Amino acid sequence: MNFKISKELQIGIWVIATLAVTFFGVNYLKGINIFNPTNYYYLKFDHINGLVETNDVTVKGYKVGLVQRIIYDYENPDADVVVVLQVDDDLKIPVGSKAALVSALIGSPSIELRIASGASGVYQRGDTIPSYVDDGVMNSLTEEVMPRIQTIIPQLDSLIVSLNAIAENKTIENSLENINAITKNLNKASVGINRIVDKDVPDLCANINGVMGNFNKVSANLSGVDFRGTVNNLNKTLLGVQGITDKLNNGTGSLGLLLTNKDLYNNLNTTIGSANELVVDIREHPKRYINVSVFGKKSE
């Protein structure tokens, strides 16, 4: 017996399978594991600070569930917003525990279950857990940080205006161009210095080494000179000169007598004068002196 599935049945099976996959997929993307047993609890808030479905439910920072549904009563705007929590079935919430709506500086808010200790019972599935909004971080931000930001904003405005004025100032642009030119010149100078260091400095060092060698030779020669003997000879020479000077000053010796004896000086001048007259007379009357010297008679 052949069993043949009609086309209508095949289409129905595909539709059901597609719906099932879509259902499981959507719940998986929402973070809902339909195969994991869960408990449902209710919370009530006068405002939820942007809380949305699938936000985390945590205990001491550990994720134990998610926000499964948010119910807002459009017909009664003054009513509280109801939040349905879906938490792990293994989590037992003691009576006296509370749920806090914690706002974050970055990202969406979350529900934090703050478990009470020493309780005699636990909340049952479907119970409403006492809840409140914890604005501690946001309040501190609003009360402490915002006033400071408000005082800084006018200063920022002034700073921005000043920066715009500086940016529009042509002097800054000219200064930057000058700095660029100076940088290029420095680069050229650096290249020249490198060339000098590579080529001229070694030659200069070689010349300096040669000069130092000559200084060493001169120093070696000077070290061999008898400076003490030379100084002694110089002292003896100076003593001799000093003795001659003393004799001249004291009138000792011929030269000293000549310098100090006035009569001798006068007689010497007279003799020199007579000798000059004799020389003149011999030059003018040579025959007179020749005749006398040769023939022994006087010239007329």
PDB file of C-alpha atoms in Angstrom:
ATOM      1  CA  MET A   1       0.000   0.000   0.000  1.00  0.00           C
ATOM      2  CA  ASN A   2       1.537   3.226  -1.140  1.00  0.00           C
ATOM      3  CA  PHE A   3       0.941   6.256   1.053  1.00  0.00           C
ATOM      4  CA  LYS A   4       1.025   9.466  -0.925  1.00  0.00           C
ATOM      5  CA  ILE A   5       1.182  12.902   0.758  1.00  0.00           C
ATOM      6  CA  SER A   6      -0.900  15.479  -0.925  1.00  0.00           C
ATOM      7  CA  LYS A   7       0.531  18.802  -1.928  1.00  0.00           C
ATOM      8  CA  GLU A   8      -1.694  20.597   0.531  1.00  0.00           C
ATOM      9  CA  LEU A   9      -0.263  18.536   3.415  1.00  0.00           C
ATOM     10  CA  GLN A  10       3.291  19.161   2.286  1.00  0.00           C
ATOM     11  CA  ILE A  11       2.651  22.878   2.151  1.00  0.00           C
ATOM     12  CA  GLY A  12       1.122  22.771   5.655  1.00  0.00           C
ATOM     13  CA  ILE A  13       4.129  20.910   7.058  1.00  0.00           C
ATOM     14  CA  TRP A  14       6.523  23.430   5.508  1.00  0.00           C
ATOM     15  CA  VAL A  15       4.512  26.324   6.898  1.00  0.00           C
ATOM     16  CA  ILE A  16       4.496  24.821  10.409  1.00  0.00           C
ATOM     17  CA  ALA A  17       8.236  24.088  10.243  1.00  0.00           C
ATOM     18  CA  THR A  18       8.941  27.617   9.041  1.00  0.00           C
ATOM     19  CA  LEU A  19       6.883  29.130  11.842  1.00  0.00           C
ATOM     20  CA  ALA A  20       8.616  26.914  14.411  1.00  0.00           C
ATOM     21  CA  VAL A  21      12.074  27.865  13.169  1.00  0.00           C
ATOM     22  CA  THR A  22      11.087  31.531  13.110  1.00  0.00           C
ATOM     23  CA  PHE A  23       9.733  31.306  16.653  1.00  0.00           C
ATOM     24  CA  PHE A  24      12.816  29.588  18.029  1.00  0.00           C
ATOM     25  CA  GLY A  25      15.114  31.918  16.052  1.00  0.00           C
ATOM     26  CA  VAL A  26      13.442  35.103  17.258  1.00  0.00           C
ATOM     27  CA  ASN A  27      13.512  33.925  20.852  1.00  0.00           C
ATOM     28  CA  TYR A  28      17.149  32.887  20.490  1.00  0.00           C
ATOM     29  CA  LEU A  29      18.044  36.344  19.164  1.00  0.00           C
ATOM     30  CA  LYS A  30      16.210  37.842  22.133  1.00  0.00           C
ATOM     31  CA  GLY A  31      18.269  35.686  24.460  1.00  0.00           C
ATOM     32  CA  ILE A  32      15.337  33.494  25.458  1.00  0.00           C
ATOM     33  CA  ASN A  33      16.077  29.815  25.794  1.00  0.00           C
ATOM     34  CA  ILE A  34      12.679  28.134  25.598  1.00  0.00           C
ATOM     35  CA  PHE A  35      14.173  24.763  26.551  1.00  0.00           C
ATOM     36  CA  ASN A  36      15.492  26.118  29.854  1.00  0.00           C
ATOM     37  CA  PRO A  37      12.831  26.233  32.612  1.00  0.00           C
ATOM     38  CA  THR A  38      12.306  29.797  33.827  1.00  0.00           C
ATOM     39  CA  ASN A  39      10.354  31.697  36.427  1.00  0.00           C
ATOM     40  CA  TYR A  40       8.448  34.885  35.833  1.00  0.00           C
ATOM     41  CA  TYR A  41       8.252  37.817  38.209  1.00  0.00           C
ATOM     42  CA  TYR A  42       6.724  41.248  37.968  1.00  0.00           C
ATOM     43  CA  LEU A  43       8.115  44.667  38.777  1.00  0.00           C
ATOM     44  CA  LYS A  44       6.443  48.090  38.832  1.00  0.00           C
ATOM     45  CA  PHE A  45       8.133  51.453  38.123  1.00  0.00           C
ATOM     46  CA  ASP A  46       6.873  54.984  37.723  1.00  0.00           C
ATOM     47  CA  HIS A  47       9.494  55.391  34.957  1.00  0.00           C
ATOM     48  CA  ILE A  48      11.952  52.937  33.410  1.00  0.00           C
ATOM     49  CA  ASN A  49      14.746  55.283  32.127  1.00  0.00           C
ATOM     50  CA  GLY A  50      14.862  53.721  28.655  1.00  0.00           C
ATOM     51  CA  LEU A  51      14.668  50.073  29.753  1.00  0.00           C
ATOM     52  CA  VAL A  52      13.766  47.798  26.830  1.00  0.00           C
ATOM     53  CA  GLU A  53      12.939  44.142  26.392  1.00  0.00           C
ATOM     54  CA  THR A  54      15.861  41.667  26.479  1.00  0.00           C
ATOM     55  CA  ASN A  55      17.875  43.917  28.814  1.00  0.00           C
ATOM     56  CA  ASP A  56      19.871  41.953  31.361  1.00  0.00           C
ATOM     57  CA  VAL A  57      18.756  40.866  34.806  1.00  0.00           C
ATOM     58  CA  THR A  58      21.780  40.412  37.074  1.00  0.00           C
ATOM     59  CA  VAL A  59      22.725  39.395  40.581  1.00  0.00           C
ATOM     60  CA  LYS A  60      26.071  40.871  41.703  1.00  0.00           C
ATOM     61  CA  GLY A  61      26.892  41.529  38.054  1.00  0.00           C
ATOM     62  CA  TYR A  62      26.113  37.971  36.899  1.00  0.00           C
ATOM     63  CA  LYS A  63      23.401  37.574  34.284  1.00  0.00           C
ATOM     64  CA  VAL A  64      20.542  35.385  35.616  1.00  0.00           C
ATOM     65  CA  GLY A  65      17.781  36.377  33.184  1.00  0.00           C
ATOM     66  CA  LEU A  66      16.366  39.118  31.017  1.00  0.00           C
ATOM     67  CA  VAL A  67      13.485  41.529  30.678  1.00  0.00           C
ATOM     68  CA  GLN A  68      10.866  39.429  28.929  1.00  0.00           C
ATOM     69  CA  ARG A  69       8.159  42.052  28.516  1.00  0.00           C
ATOM     70  CA  ILE A  70       7.286  45.673  29.337  1.00  0.00           C
ATOM     71  CA  ILE A  71       3.615  46.582  29.791  1.00  0.00           C
ATOM     72  CA  TYR A  72       2.460  50.192  29.524  1.00  0.00           C
ATOM     73  CA  ASP A  73      -1.182  51.073  30.193  1.00  0.00           C
ATOM     74  CA  TYR A  74      -2.153  53.477  27.426  1.00  0.00           C
ATOM     75  CA  GLU A  75      -5.610  53.994  28.924  1.00  0.00           C
ATOM     76  CA  ASN A  76      -4.210  55.009  32.311  1.00  0.00           C
ATOM     77  CA  PRO A  77      -1.023  57.083  31.826  1.00  0.00           C
ATOM     78  CA  ASP A  78      -0.640  57.587  35.599  1.00  0.00           C
ATOM     79  CA  ALA A  79      -0.361  53.844  36.222  1.00  0.00           C
ATOM     80  CA  ASP A  80       3.015  52.222  36.837  1.00  0.00           C
ATOM     81  CA  VAL A  81       4.942  50.548  34.057  1.00  0.00           C
ATOM     82  CA  VAL A  82       4.937  46.778  34.564  1.00  0.00           C
ATOM     83  CA  VAL A  83       8.151  44.904  33.789  1.00  0.00           C
ATOM     84  CA  VAL A  84       8.074  41.121  33.429  1.00  0.00           C
ATOM     85  CA  LEU A  85      11.312  39.343  34.372  1.00  0.00           C
ATOM     86  CA  GLN A  86      12.339  35.947  33.075  1.00  0.00           C
ATOM     87  CA  VAL A  87      15.006  34.415  35.347  1.00  0.00           C
ATOM     88  CA  ASP A  88      16.622  31.011  35.655  1.00  0.00           C
ATOM     89  CA  ASP A  89      14.534  28.397  37.450  1.00  0.00           C
ATOM     90  CA  ASP A  90      17.492  27.566  39.720  1.00  0.00           C
ATOM     91  CA  LEU A  91      17.455  31.081  41.163  1.00  0.00           C
ATOM     92  CA  LYS A  92      15.429  31.323  44.369  1.00  0.00           C
ATOM     93  CA  ILE A  93      14.644  34.895  45.351  1.00  0.00           C
ATOM     94  CA  PRO A  94      14.183  35.247  49.143  1.00  0.00           C
ATOM     95  CA  VAL A  95      11.333  37.331  50.502  1.00  0.00           C
ATOM     96  CA  GLY A  96      12.618  40.822  51.263  1.00  0.00           C
ATOM     97  CA  SER A  97      14.788  40.997  48.170  1.00  0.00           C
ATOM     98  CA  LYS A  98      14.374  43.993  45.887  1.00  0.00           C
ATOM     99  CA  ALA A  99      14.870  44.773  42.219  1.00  0.00           C
ATOM    100  CA  ALA A 100      16.728  47.962  41.272  1.00  0.00           C
ATOM    101  CA  LEU A 101      16.579  49.663  37.898  1.00  0.00           C
ATOM    102  CA  VAL A 102      20.226  50.691  37.413  1.00  0.00           C
ATOM    103  CA  SER A 103      21.013  53.344  34.833  1.00  0.00           C
ATOM    104  CA  ALA A 104      24.322  53.202  32.962  1.00  0.00           C
ATOM    105  CA  LEU A 105      26.457  56.071  31.679  1.00  0.00           C
ATOM    106  CA  ILE A 106      26.949  54.185  28.423  1.00  0.00           C
ATOM    107  CA  GLY A 107      24.417  51.693  27.126  1.00  0.00           C
ATOM    108  CA  SER A 108      20.971  50.626  28.240  1.00  0.00           C
ATOM    109  CA  PRO A 109      19.881  50.288  31.885  1.00  0.00           C
ATOM    110  CA  SER A 110      19.482  46.887  33.503  1.00  0.00           C
ATOM    111  CA  ILE A 111      17.633  45.213  36.388  1.00  0.00           C
ATOM    112  CA  GLU A 112      19.758  44.229  39.372  1.00  0.00           C
ATOM    113  CA  LEU A 113      18.285  41.801  41.895  1.00  0.00           C
ATOM    114  CA  ARG A 114      19.548  42.590  45.371  1.00  0.00           C
ATOM    115  CA  ILE A 115      19.068  39.376  47.320  1.00  0.00           C
ATOM    116  CA  ALA A 116      18.115  39.611  50.983  1.00  0.00           C
ATOM    117  CA  SER A 117      19.744  37.295  53.513  1.00  0.00           C
ATOM    118  CA  GLY A 118      18.114  35.457  56.407  1.00  0.00           C
ATOM    119  CA  ALA A 119      14.650  35.339  54.857  1.00  0.00           C
ATOM    120  CA  SER A 120      12.204  32.606  55.842  1.00  0.00           C
ATOM    121  CA  GLY A 121      10.622  32.180  52.411  1.00  0.00           C
ATOM    122  CA  VAL A 122      11.060  32.818  48.697  1.00  0.00           C
ATOM    123  CA  TYR A 123       8.983  34.550  46.072  1.00  0.00           C
ATOM    124  CA  GLN A 124       6.846  32.273  43.987  1.00  0.00           C
ATOM    125  CA  ARG A 125       6.493  32.315  40.267  1.00  0.00           C
ATOM    126  CA  GLY A 126       4.358  35.270  39.172  1.00  0.00           C
ATOM    127  CA  ASP A 127       4.897  37.307  42.381  1.00  0.00           C
ATOM    128  CA  THR A 128       5.569  41.009  42.264  1.00  0.00           C
ATOM    129  CA  ILE A 129       8.988  41.903  43.685  1.00  0.00           C
ATOM    130  CA  PRO A 130       9.432  45.318  45.344  1.00  0.00           C
ATOM    131  CA  SER A 131      11.412  47.565  43.004  1.00  0.00           C
ATOM    132  CA  TYR A 132      12.875  51.031  42.817  1.00  0.00           C
ATOM    133  CA  VAL A 133      14.972  53.195  40.493  1.00  0.00           C
ATOM    134  CA  ASP A 134      18.631  53.532  41.457  1.00  0.00           C
ATOM    135  CA  ASP A 135      19.832  56.846  40.020  1.00  0.00           C
ATOM    136  CA  GLY A 136      22.981  57.014  42.135  1.00  0.00           C
ATOM    137  CA  VAL A 137      25.437  57.345  39.267  1.00  0.00           C
ATOM    138  CA  MET A 138      23.194  59.605  37.233  1.00  0.00           C
ATOM    139  CA  ASN A 139      22.388  61.793  40.237  1.00  0.00           C
ATOM    140  CA  SER A 140      26.077  62.255  41.015  1.00  0.00           C
ATOM    141  CA  LEU A 141      26.656  63.065  37.354  1.00  0.00           C
ATOM    142  CA  THR A 142      23.830  65.571  37.356  1.00  0.00           C
ATOM    143  CA  GLU A 143      24.632  67.171  40.699  1.00  0.00           C
ATOM    144  CA  GLU A 144      28.431  67.272  40.542  1.00  0.00           C
ATOM    145  CA  VAL A 145      29.629  66.961  36.976  1.00  0.00           C
ATOM    146  CA  MET A 146      27.027  68.991  35.119  1.00  0.00           C
ATOM    147  CA  PRO A 147      27.584  72.238  37.110  1.00  0.00           C
ATOM    148  CA  ARG A 148      31.284  71.989  36.335  1.00  0.00           C
ATOM    149  CA  ILE A 149      30.533  71.366  32.683  1.00  0.00           C
ATOM    150  CA  GLN A 150      28.262  74.418  32.648  1.00  0.00           C
ATOM    151  CA  THR A 151      31.077  76.563  34.018  1.00  0.00           C
ATOM    152  CA  ILE A 152      33.539  75.141  31.500  1.00  0.00           C
ATOM    153  CA  ILE A 153      31.314  75.659  28.447  1.00  0.00           C
ATOM    154  CA  PRO A 154      31.698  79.509  28.361  1.00  0.00           C
ATOM    155  CA  GLN A 155      35.458  79.105  28.666  1.00  0.00           C
ATOM    156  CA  LEU A 156      35.389  76.603  25.822  1.00  0.00           C
ATOM    157  CA  ASP A 157      33.439  79.086  23.727  1.00  0.00           C
ATOM    158  CA  SER A 158      36.061  81.766  24.396  1.00  0.00           C
ATOM    159  CA  LEU A 159      38.821  79.306  23.611  1.00  0.00           C
ATOM    160  CA  ILE A 160      37.193  78.315  20.337  1.00  0.00           C
ATOM    161  CA  VAL A 161      36.776  81.983  19.370  1.00  0.00           C
ATOM    162  CA  SER A 162      40.441  82.625  20.170  1.00  0.00           C
ATOM    163  CA  LEU A 163      41.536  79.589  18.177  1.00  0.00           C
ATOM    164  CA  ASN A 164      39.461  80.746  15.220  1.00  0.00           C
ATOM    165  CA  ALA A 165      41.042  84.201  15.439  1.00  0.00           C
ATOM    166  CA  ILE A 166      44.498  82.643  15.545  1.00  0.00           C
ATOM    167  CA  ALA A 167      43.692  80.352  12.639  1.00  0.00           C
ATOM    168  CA  GLU A 168      42.500  83.313  10.549  1.00  0.00           C
ATOM    169  CA  ASN A 169      45.538  85.429  11.396  1.00  0.00           C
ATOM    170  CA  LYS A 170      47.894  85.684   8.424  1.00  0.00           C
ATOM    171  CA  THR A 171      50.818  86.255  10.775  1.00  0.00           C
ATOM    172  CA  ILE A 172      50.556  82.665  11.971  1.00  0.00           C
ATOM    173  CA  GLU A 173      50.655  81.443   8.390  1.00  0.00           C
ATOM    174  CA  ASN A 174      53.688  83.615   7.657  1.00  0.00           C
ATOM    175  CA  SER A 175      55.358  82.366  10.821  1.00  0.00           C
ATOM    176  CA  LEU A 176      54.742  78.784   9.780  1.00  0.00           C
ATOM    177  CA  GLU A 177      56.244  79.516   6.361  1.00  0.00           C
ATOM    178  CA  ASN A 178      59.276  81.077   8.061  1.00  0.00           C
ATOM    179  CA  ILE A 179      59.591  78.048  10.303  1.00  0.00           C
ATOM    180  CA  ASN A 180      59.481  75.814   7.236  1.00  0.00           C
ATOM    181  CA  ALA A 181      62.184  77.921   5.575  1.00  0.00           C
ATOM    182  CA  ILE A 182      64.318  77.807   8.719  1.00  0.00           C
ATOM    183  CA  THR A 183      63.858  74.050   8.860  1.00  0.00           C
ATOM    184  CA  LYS A 184      65.009  73.703   5.257  1.00  0.00           C
ATOM    185  CA  ASN A 185      68.049  75.905   5.969  1.00  0.00           C
ATOM    186  CA  LEU A 186      68.840  73.840   9.025  1.00  0.00           C
ATOM    187  CA  ASN A 187      68.639  70.710   6.917  1.00  0.00           C
ATOM    188  CA  LYS A 188      71.063  72.234   4.401  1.00  0.00           C
ATOM    189  CA  ALA A 189      73.370  73.339   7.215  1.00  0.00           C
ATOM    190  CA  SER A 190      73.193  69.863   8.679  1.00  0.00           C
ATOM    191  CA  VAL A 191      74.239  68.403   5.319  1.00  0.00           C
ATOM    192  CA  GLY A 192      77.155  70.862   5.144  1.00  0.00           C
ATOM    193  CA  ILE A 193      78.207  70.063   8.685  1.00  0.00           C
ATOM    194  CA  ASN A 194      78.082  66.361   7.936  1.00  0.00           C
ATOM    195  CA  ARG A 195      80.247  66.946   4.865  1.00  0.00           C
ATOM    196  CA  ILE A 196      82.749  68.924   6.950  1.00  0.00           C
ATOM    197  CA  VAL A 197      82.766  66.251   9.619  1.00  0.00           C
ATOM    198  CA  ASP A 198      83.320  63.539   7.031  1.00  0.00           C
ATOM    199  CA  LYS A 199      86.032  65.288   4.986  1.00  0.00           C
ATOM    200  CA  ASP A 200      87.613  68.323   6.675  1.00  0.00           C
ATOM    201  CA  VAL A 201      87.664  67.206  10.280  1.00  0.00           C
ATOM    202  CA  PRO A 202      89.887  64.152   9.619  1.00  0.00           C
ATOM    203  CA  ASP A 203      92.404  66.382   7.748  1.00  0.00           C
ATOM    204  CA  LEU A 204      92.270  68.942  10.546  1.00  0.00           C
ATOM    205  CA  CYS A 205      92.839  66.213  13.112  1.00  0.00           C
ATOM    206  CA  ALA A 206      95.814  64.976  11.095  1.00  0.00           C
ATOM    207  CA  ASN A 207      97.286  68.519  11.015  1.00  0.00           C
ATOM    208  CA  ILE A 208      96.698  68.903  14.721  1.00  0.00           C
ATOM    209  CA  ASN A 209      98.450  65.611  15.314  1.00  0.00           C
ATOM    210  CA  GLY A 210     101.424  66.845  13.234  1.00  0.00           C
ATOM    211  CA  VAL A 211     101.565  70.114  15.193  1.00  0.00           C
ATOM    212  CA  MET A 212     101.401  68.203  18.436  1.00  0.00           C
ATOM    213  CA  GLY A 213     104.282  66.028  17.185  1.00  0.00           C
ATOM    214  CA  ASN A 214     106.350  69.146  16.495  1.00  0.00           C
ATOM    215  CA  PHE A 215     105.509  70.495  19.936  1.00  0.00           C
ATOM    216  CA  ASN A 216     106.652  67.209  21.393  1.00  0.00           C
ATOM    217  CA  LYS A 217     109.957  67.484  19.516  1.00  0.00           C
ATOM    218  CA  VAL A 218     110.447  71.093  20.661  1.00  0.00           C
ATOM    219  CA  SER A 219     109.614  70.049  24.193  1.00  0.00           C
ATOM    220  CA  ALA A 220     112.152  67.225  23.950  1.00  0.00           C
ATOM    221  CA  ASN A 221     114.817  69.672  22.670  1.00  0.00           C
ATOM    222  CA  LEU A 222     114.040  72.183  25.405  1.00  0.00           C
ATOM    223  CA  SER A 223     114.297  69.459  27.987  1.00  0.00           C
ATOM    224  CA  GLY A 224     117.923  68.883  26.847  1.00  0.00           C
ATOM    225  CA  VAL A 225     118.967  72.551  27.223  1.00  0.00           C
ATOM    226  CA  ASP A 226     121.093  73.432  30.276  1.00  0.00           C
ATOM    227  CA  PHE A 227     118.997  76.370  31.452  1.00  0.00           C
ATOM    228  CA  ARG A 228     120.828  76.538  34.761  1.00  0.00           C
ATOM    229  CA  GLY A 229     124.283  76.867  33.120  1.00  0.00           C
ATOM    230  CA  THR A 230     122.941  79.459  30.695  1.00  0.00           C
ATOM    231  CA  VAL A 231     121.458  81.460  33.520  1.00  0.00           C
ATOM    232  CA  ASN A 232     124.736  81.246  35.471  1.00  0.00           C
ATOM    233  CA  ASN A 233     126.729  82.514  32.445  1.00  0.00           C
ATOM    234  CA  LEU A 234     124.232  85.308  31.962  1.00  0.00           C
ATOM    235  CA  ASN A 235     124.602  86.248  35.619  1.00  0.00           C
ATOM    236  CA  LYS A 236     128.421  86.328  35.238  1.00  0.00           C
ATOM    237  CA  THR A 237     128.132  88.537  32.148  1.00  0.00           C
ATOM    238  CA  LEU A 238     125.794  90.905  33.969  1.00  0.00           C
ATOM    239  CA  LEU A 239     128.228  91.028  36.908  1.00  0.00           C
ATOM    240  CA  GLY A 240     131.069  91.956  34.506  1.00  0.00           C
ATOM    241  CA  VAL A 241     128.995  94.693  32.931  1.00  0.00           C
ATOM    242  CA  GLN A 242     128.061  95.898  36.403  1.00  0.00           C
ATOM    243  CA  GLY A 243     131.775  96.072  37.334  1.00  0.00           C
ATOM    244  CA  ILE A 244     132.615  98.114  34.234  1.00  0.00           C
ATOM    245  CA  THR A 245     129.731 100.443  34.977  1.00  0.00           C
ATOM    246  CA  ASP A 246     130.944 100.870  38.562  1.00  0.00           C
ATOM    247  CA  LYS A 247     134.467 101.713  37.359  1.00  0.00           C
ATOM    248  CA  LEU A 248     133.126 104.272  34.905  1.00  0.00           C
ATOM    249  CA  ASN A 249     131.036 105.861  37.624  1.00  0.00           C
ATOM    250  CA  ASN A 250     133.930 105.845  40.123  1.00  0.00           C
ATOM    251  CA  GLY A 251     136.537 107.251  37.649  1.00  0.00           C
ATOM    252  CA  THR A 252     138.669 104.143  37.785  1.00  0.00           C
ATOM    253  CA  GLY A 253     140.728 103.308  34.640  1.00  0.00           C
ATOM    254  CA  SER A 254     141.418 105.399  31.587  1.00  0.00           C
ATOM    255  CA  LEU A 255     137.834 105.539  30.368  1.00  0.00           C
ATOM    256  CA  GLY A 256     136.649 106.302  33.882  1.00  0.00           C
ATOM    257  CA  LEU A 257     139.196 109.089  34.263  1.00  0.00           C
ATOM    258  CA  LEU A 258     138.171 110.447  30.897  1.00  0.00           C
ATOM    259  CA  LEU A 259     134.535 110.503  31.945  1.00  0.00           C
ATOM    260  CA  THR A 260     135.135 111.919  35.451  1.00  0.00           C
ATOM    261  CA  ASN A 261     138.321 114.148  35.212  1.00  0.00           C
ATOM    262  CA  LYS A 262     137.312 117.549  33.853  1.00  0.00           C
ATOM    263  CA  ASP A 263     140.900 118.812  33.411  1.00  0.00           C
ATOM    264  CA  LEU A 264     141.901 115.794  31.418  1.00  0.00           C
ATOM    265  CA  TYR A 265     138.795 116.309  29.306  1.00  0.00           C
ATOM    266  CA  ASN A 266     139.751 119.979  28.662  1.00  0.00           C
ATOM    267  CA  ASN A 267     143.411 119.127  27.848  1.00  0.00           C
ATOM    268  CA  LEU A 268     142.269 116.418  25.491  1.00  0.00           C
ATOM    269  CA  ASN A 269     139.989 118.918  23.729  1.00  0.00           C
ATOM    270  CA  THR A 270     142.894 121.415  23.477  1.00  0.00           C
ATOM    271  CA  THR A 271     145.226 118.762  22.030  1.00  0.00           C
ATOM    272  CA  ILE A 272     142.619 117.711  19.542  1.00  0.00           C
ATOM    273  CA  GLY A 273     142.135 121.365  18.563  1.00  0.00           C
ATOM    274  CA  SER A 274     145.905 121.857  18.057  1.00  0.00           C
ATOM    275  CA  ALA A 275     146.099 118.684  16.037  1.00  0.00           C
ATOM    276  CA  ASN A 276     143.285 119.926  13.844  1.00  0.00           C
ATOM    277  CA  GLU A 277     145.095 123.272  13.294  1.00  0.00           C
ATOM    278  CA  LEU A 278     148.330 121.396  12.436  1.00  0.00           C
ATOM    279  CA  VAL A 279     146.549 119.219   9.915  1.00  0.00           C
ATOM    280  CA  VAL A 280     144.962 122.288   8.347  1.00  0.00           C
ATOM    281  CA  ASP A 281     148.322 124.116   8.182  1.00  0.00           C
ATOM    282  CA  ILE A 282     150.038 121.046   6.644  1.00  0.00           C
ATOM    283  CA  ARG A 283     147.282 120.840   4.051  1.00  0.00           C
ATOM    284  CA  GLU A 284     147.679 124.551   3.189  1.00  0.00           C
ATOM    285  CA  HIS A 285     151.535 124.785   3.320  1.00  0.00           C
ATOM    286  CA  PRO A 286     152.877 121.308   2.624  1.00  0.00           C
ATOM    287  CA  LYS A 287     156.247 122.608   1.292  1.00  0.00           C
ATOM    288  CA  ARG A 288     156.992 124.253   4.574  1.00  0.00           C
ATOM    289  CA  TYR A 289     156.882 121.028   6.413  1.00  0.00           C
ATOM    290  CA  ILE A 290     158.490 118.965   3.638  1.00  0.00           C
ATOM    291  CA  ASN A 291     161.469 121.338   3.351  1.00  0.00           C
ATOM    292  CA  VAL A 292     162.014 121.320   7.024  1.00  0.00           C
ATOM    293  CA  SER A 293     161.832 117.596   7.205  1.00  0.00           C
ATOM    294  CA  VAL A 294     163.964 116.832   4.107  1.00  0.00           C
ATOM    295  CA  PHE A 295     166.514 119.642   3.619  1.00  0.00           C
ATOM    296  CA  GLY A 296     166.598 121.156   7.052  1.00  0.00           C
ATOM    297  CA  LYS A 297     165.820 124.766   6.076  1.00  0.00           C
ATOM    298  CA  LYS A 298     162.879 126.932   6.529  1.00  0.00           C
ATOM    299  CA  SER A 299     160.509 127.861   3.868  1.00  0.00           C
ATOM    300  CA  GLU A 300     159.908 131.475   3.247  1.00  0.00           C
TER     301      GLU A 300
END
